[in-house]
Amino acid sequence: MKGLFEVESKFPLANEYTNAMSRVLPRVLLAPAVVTLFLWMIVPLVMTIYFSVVSYNLMQPGEHEFIGLENIEYFVTDPDFWPAIVNTLVLLGSVIAITVVLGVGLALLVNEPFPGRGIVRVLLISPFFVMATVNALLWKHMMMNPIYGVLAQVWIFFGQQPVDWLTYHPLLAVIIMVAWQWLPFACLIFITSLQSLDREQMEAARMDGANALQRFSYLVLPHLGRAIAVVIMIEMIFLMSVFAEIFTTTGGGPGNDSTNVAFLIFKQALMNFDVGVASAGALFAVVLANIAAIFLIRMIGKNLD
Amino acid sequence: MSFLNLKSVEKSFGQHRAIKGLDLTIEKGEFIVFVGPSGCGKSTLLRLIAGLENLDTGEIHLDGKDISKLPSAKRDLAMVFQSYALYPHMSVFDNMSFALKLAGVDKAVIREKVERAAKILNLEPYLERTPRALSGGQRQRVAIGRAIVRAPKVFLFDEPLSNLDAALRGQTRVEIHKLHRELGATTIYVTHDQVEAMTLADRVVVLREGLIEQVGSPLELYDHPANQFVAQFIGTPSMNIVPVQSSDSVTGAIGMVAPTSGFFGIRPEGIRVLPAGAGQFQGRVELIEALGADTLIYIDALGTSLVARQNERTALEPGNAVGIELDSRFIHIFDRDGKVVAAPQ
Amino acid sequence: MHEKLPLIIRSIAAWAAALLVFFPLGWLVLTAFKTELQAISVPPLLTFPPTLENFSLVQERSDYLLYAKNSLITSLVSTLLGLAIAAPAAYSMAFFKTKRTRDILMWMLSTKMMPAVGALLPVYVLAQSAGMLDSLTALVIVFTLSNLPIMVWMLYSSFKEIPKEILEAAQMDGANVWTEFRNVVLPLSIGGFASTALLCLVMSWNEAFWSLNLTAAKAGTLAALIASYSSPEGLFWAKLSAASLMAIAPIVVFGWFSQKQLVQGLTFGAVK
């Protein structure tokens, strides 16, 4: 441990302190962040593990009986469990698919200059900055209301019966909301990535006789590959915790049609007040998230000098 | 009593031994040039002197004081960086006065010193500009001005001309030379360009792979290289090197005693090109480079490619047969390891 | 690859896509200035005499200003607190690099990847026993911790962008750690501080998960306020739109200015 903070590379400031100072100062500067994040990581984790093996109900705070794996069993055998997993995967998969495909398309469209490009970009990225609850209610009421909503009016205009999204297609409704919010994110990332595309390489391909589709498949898509991977992983991590939209609109229902794992845990915790079961579920979610995170970290690590 | 003294200096970066133990003394007012191929350690050596790297072993003494463990800020040295390293958010005036401001020097004195340096470097009209608004040459002068203002014990230059275009480089080189004459300050100058080394230096330090190959005045190095490396490094085009055996007809012809298998070298200006049949050896012209004032003739002879240099124009063409004569005044003999064995006096 | 497509077609397609994507937001803005009856009119109204009554109605109905104040306080304080903790750490890692620096940075980023729901229960239980449920303090702490990894990362990146030679020049000029920081590092990294702060503000302001779960009437942020419009009585679309517009407008505008930092921060620099 002693050698841990031995300043080894000759970066400018280190020169001044060739003795004790050079070991103390960096540690002192790092300490607050490291300590707080360490606590933030460890404390909830330890507590969650503890809760998951005891019986703990918020309504009866005094009793914490050790019950081993019973909580996990209960969570997993909950009739809502598998639907929640499926819903989570469907949500994840759909949103990722929509945002990546449309994101790439939009990024390509906007890549070359045209009149008003700046404004178009601004319009495209706006949804990402809208807070989740506004997003949810905007769609629930103004857009998706089966009588007065904009979508209903459009359906009527085309002579069709309006769809009651939230009642009959709740998961789809949530998917639309979340995809709308994250499309700008994917789009921005792809726009950034496209900007680093080597122009000369494209020109060389042009001269070699490649047409637009071939240039796209052989040059653009591989270049975007990394960005796409990053988008997928980041969305996987953040989308697993989709909560606010469900909470504010469908409440997970009807039934469990739009309940995902995060909402299920919430339901157990703050609606059934069963901390034990909810914690077991939380552990489950954490493990899932970590798997995705490991891949993302590795990819970031490669990028770090 | 030497002004700057390096003793048994060593520096490694991980596994790589950048400086392998060298000694050097520099007198006050000298213009010393560190020169050598990429990776020879010249920049590292400069940075060790500056205090931007720490010594592994050895000592550095400046004006009688041991500065080996002192931080850069306290060594009273000034450095002109290859990329100029100007403070982008400060005006030229602030860039040049920064060190003095930190030292708590009186404002009026600062102004006077900065203006004086600006005058020498023709920077007066630019004092209020920021580096962004300056050309490369101007930025470089600010970098030099920043060093001059401090009147340090030693000026350190790290390849200052590399980022300039060719025309500006020649011009600035002359200016630096004049500046040194005017200020008389002790200067250490690092470059990979041996033309800069030859023209600017009082003494040249040739480095290779962390060791000093030779130290001497430019002409000393040119006329009396201590080994084959220095002989080939200094001078363009480089000295012609021909491998020989002691039993060779070549050695007989040039009338010098060579060690068992070694090399002999001769500078391009030491080869006389004669009509075919004449001279000591025969060869064939490969290529002619007519530079105007000089003409370089590349000849295939003695089993290798030689370059001859002459002042007169030539009517020769590639493929012509020629004879060559070697002027024994310019022949150097090296043993198998490259060390000089015999040389012209 | 699409250079061949005529400019006109591309422009029209791009504008159409942009307007389509932006439409829901645009509709929100319009509805905020309608009366409740106009808001639910069939067919939907595109032109109408605008009114500002909703904005004051929102305040009457649910003390909008209180929630706005809470959002403001939690965002600002958590940003400042975050900067105070993150800056020294980033500084240390940028300028006193060690063998472990990379690992520490990666570890910090990995804490951000933990799903919020994983910490929900422990935090809830802790807050409850500390009597901090429905308190701004709890929110500030959680926001700060959530954003800390990204702040460290972004500040680290902006410190690293300062060319090493400029710092060496400062050293040669006689600067010590403090004067070097004050005269060179700080002025050159102000931009980085600004964008880090901006991003953090945006993320804290929009934060909904913790606001919904940890607060009730007193410490609710705007996110929670909007959630209360989920199924109220009577006509409320116009009011909802007005409340939403006020809640999101500053952030959306901020967001327009911080696009690049967003990409940097949220992808942890994995995309250049």
mmCIF file of N, CA and C in Angstrom, chain A residues 42-82:
data_model
loop_
_atom_site.group_PDB
_atom_site.id
_atom_site.type_symbol
_atom_site.label_atom_id
_atom_site.label_comp_id
_atom_site.label_asym_id
_atom_site.label_seq_id
_atom_site.Cartn_x
_atom_site.Cartn_y
_atom_site.Cartn_z
ATOM 1 N N ILE A 42 -20.350 1.059 -1.083
ATOM 2 C CA ILE A 42 -20.358 -0.049 -0.130
ATOM 3 C C ILE A 42 -21.597 -0.087 0.744
ATOM 4 N N VAL A 43 -21.944 1.068 1.310
ATOM 5 C CA VAL A 43 -23.029 1.059 2.297
ATOM 6 C C VAL A 43 -24.338 0.514 1.727
ATOM 7 N N PRO A 44 -24.816 1.062 0.594
ATOM 8 C CA PRO A 44 -26.064 0.490 0.067
ATOM 9 C C PRO A 44 -25.912 -0.984 -0.266
ATOM 10 N N LEU A 45 -24.755 -1.356 -0.763
ATOM 11 C CA LEU A 45 -24.569 -2.746 -1.151
ATOM 12 C C LEU A 45 -24.671 -3.667 0.055
ATOM 13 N N VAL A 46 -23.942 -3.303 1.095
ATOM 14 C CA VAL A 46 -23.963 -4.136 2.301
ATOM 15 C C VAL A 46 -25.356 -4.190 2.895
ATOM 16 N N MET A 47 -25.976 -3.017 2.945
ATOM 17 C CA MET A 47 -27.324 -2.979 3.511
ATOM 18 C C MET A 47 -28.283 -3.817 2.678
ATOM 19 N N THR A 48 -28.157 -3.704 1.365
ATOM 20 C CA THR A 48 -29.064 -4.461 0.506
ATOM 21 C C THR A 48 -28.874 -5.956 0.721
ATOM 22 N N ILE A 49 -27.616 -6.371 0.793
ATOM 23 C CA ILE A 49 -27.372 -7.794 1.023
ATOM 24 C C ILE A 49 -27.977 -8.222 2.361
ATOM 25 N N TYR A 50 -27.765 -7.381 3.343
ATOM 26 C CA TYR A 50 -28.326 -7.699 4.660
ATOM 27 C C TYR A 50 -29.844 -7.794 4.592
ATOM 28 N N PHE A 51 -30.458 -6.772 4.007
ATOM 29 C CA PHE A 51 -31.922 -6.783 3.943
ATOM 30 C C PHE A 51 -32.433 -7.985 3.184
ATOM 31 N N SER A 52 -31.675 -8.376 2.179
ATOM 32 C CA SER A 52 -32.218 -9.434 1.333
ATOM 33 C C SER A 52 -32.253 -10.770 2.051
ATOM 34 N N VAL A 53 -31.530 -10.878 3.139
ATOM 35 C CA VAL A 53 -31.572 -12.150 3.857
ATOM 36 C C VAL A 53 -32.308 -12.066 5.186
ATOM 37 N N VAL A 54 -32.962 -10.965 5.431
ATOM 38 C CA VAL A 54 -33.793 -10.906 6.632
ATOM 39 C C VAL A 54 -35.216 -10.581 6.246
ATOM 40 N N SER A 55 -36.082 -10.774 7.191
ATOM 41 C CA SER A 55 -37.464 -10.395 6.950
ATOM 42 C C SER A 55 -37.648 -9.020 7.544
ATOM 43 N N TYR A 56 -37.967 -8.087 6.707
ATOM 44 C CA TYR A 56 -38.031 -6.708 7.176
ATOM 45 C C TYR A 56 -39.169 -6.031 6.452
ATOM 46 N N ASN A 57 -40.108 -5.597 7.212
ATOM 47 C CA ASN A 57 -41.215 -4.873 6.615
ATOM 48 C C ASN A 57 -41.270 -3.492 7.233
ATOM 49 N N LEU A 58 -41.398 -2.494 6.401
ATOM 50 C CA LEU A 58 -41.362 -1.129 6.904
ATOM 51 C C LEU A 58 -42.491 -0.841 7.891
ATOM 52 N N MET A 59 -43.532 -1.657 7.789
ATOM 53 C CA MET A 59 -44.642 -1.435 8.702
ATOM 54 C C MET A 59 -44.343 -2.014 10.078
ATOM 55 N N GLN A 60 -43.407 -2.964 10.109
ATOM 56 C CA GLN A 60 -43.012 -3.518 11.394
ATOM 57 C C GLN A 60 -41.507 -3.372 11.543
ATOM 58 N N PRO A 61 -41.034 -2.168 11.773
ATOM 59 C CA PRO A 61 -39.597 -1.913 11.709
ATOM 60 C C PRO A 61 -38.771 -2.661 12.726
ATOM 61 N N GLY A 62 -39.362 -3.140 13.770
ATOM 62 C CA GLY A 62 -38.531 -3.750 14.792
ATOM 63 C C GLY A 62 -38.014 -5.130 14.468
ATOM 64 N N GLU A 63 -38.726 -5.866 13.643
ATOM 65 C CA GLU A 63 -38.412 -7.290 13.507
ATOM 66 C C GLU A 63 -37.538 -7.580 12.303
ATOM 67 N N HIS A 64 -36.356 -8.148 12.561
ATOM 68 C CA HIS A 64 -35.461 -8.516 11.467
ATOM 69 C C HIS A 64 -35.020 -9.946 11.624
ATOM 70 N N GLU A 65 -35.840 -10.838 11.238
ATOM 71 C CA GLU A 65 -35.476 -12.238 11.429
ATOM 72 C C GLU A 65 -34.700 -12.745 10.234
ATOM 73 N N PHE A 66 -33.687 -13.514 10.497
ATOM 74 C CA PHE A 66 -32.883 -14.029 9.383
ATOM 75 C C PHE A 66 -33.654 -15.119 8.653
ATOM 76 N N ILE A 67 -33.835 -14.923 7.367
ATOM 77 C CA ILE A 67 -34.585 -15.936 6.642
ATOM 78 C C ILE A 67 -33.873 -16.427 5.405
ATOM 79 N N GLY A 68 -32.601 -16.123 5.330
ATOM 80 C CA GLY A 68 -31.798 -16.703 4.253
ATOM 81 C C GLY A 68 -32.293 -16.343 2.879
ATOM 82 N N LEU A 69 -32.441 -17.349 2.046
ATOM 83 C CA LEU A 69 -32.746 -17.078 0.643
ATOM 84 C C LEU A 69 -34.247 -16.953 0.381
ATOM 85 N N GLU A 70 -35.009 -16.912 1.464
ATOM 86 C CA GLU A 70 -36.467 -16.866 1.283
ATOM 87 C C GLU A 70 -36.905 -15.661 0.475
ATOM 88 N N ASN A 71 -36.264 -14.525 0.733
ATOM 89 C CA ASN A 71 -36.655 -13.315 0.017
ATOM 90 C C ASN A 71 -36.441 -13.464 -1.479
ATOM 91 N N ILE A 72 -35.283 -13.979 -1.814
ATOM 92 C CA ILE A 72 -34.992 -14.143 -3.235
ATOM 93 C C ILE A 72 -36.001 -15.080 -3.865
ATOM 94 N N GLU A 73 -36.276 -16.149 -3.141
ATOM 95 C CA GLU A 73 -37.259 -17.116 -3.640
ATOM 96 C C GLU A 73 -38.591 -16.431 -3.874
ATOM 97 N N TYR A 74 -38.981 -15.653 -2.887
ATOM 98 C CA TYR A 74 -40.270 -14.973 -2.982
ATOM 99 C C TYR A 74 -40.308 -14.035 -4.168
ATOM 100 N N PHE A 75 -39.204 -13.288 -4.338
ATOM 101 C CA PHE A 75 -39.131 -12.329 -5.442
ATOM 102 C C PHE A 75 -39.232 -13.051 -6.773
ATOM 103 N N VAL A 76 -38.493 -14.110 -6.865
ATOM 104 C CA VAL A 76 -38.431 -14.804 -8.146
ATOM 105 C C VAL A 76 -39.728 -15.544 -8.454
ATOM 106 N N THR A 77 -40.425 -15.953 -7.412
ATOM 107 C CA THR A 77 -41.664 -16.684 -7.680
ATOM 108 C C THR A 77 -42.874 -15.767 -7.726
ATOM 109 N N ASP A 78 -42.648 -14.516 -7.521
ATOM 110 C CA ASP A 78 -43.730 -13.541 -7.648
ATOM 111 C C ASP A 78 -44.289 -13.642 -9.066
ATOM 112 N N PRO A 79 -45.606 -13.743 -9.187
ATOM 113 C CA PRO A 79 -46.165 -13.854 -10.541
ATOM 114 C C PRO A 79 -45.814 -12.659 -11.424
ATOM 115 N N ASP A 80 -45.435 -11.574 -10.787
ATOM 116 C CA ASP A 80 -45.046 -10.418 -11.590
ATOM 117 C C ASP A 80 -43.603 -10.487 -12.048
ATOM 118 N N PHE A 81 -42.835 -11.449 -11.495
ATOM 119 C CA PHE A 81 -41.396 -11.426 -11.738
ATOM 120 C C PHE A 81 -41.043 -11.625 -13.200
ATOM 121 N N TRP A 82 -41.447 -12.772 -13.742
ATOM 122 C CA TRP A 82 -41.056 -13.025 -15.128
ATOM 123 C C TRP A 82 -41.623 -12.006 -16.104
#
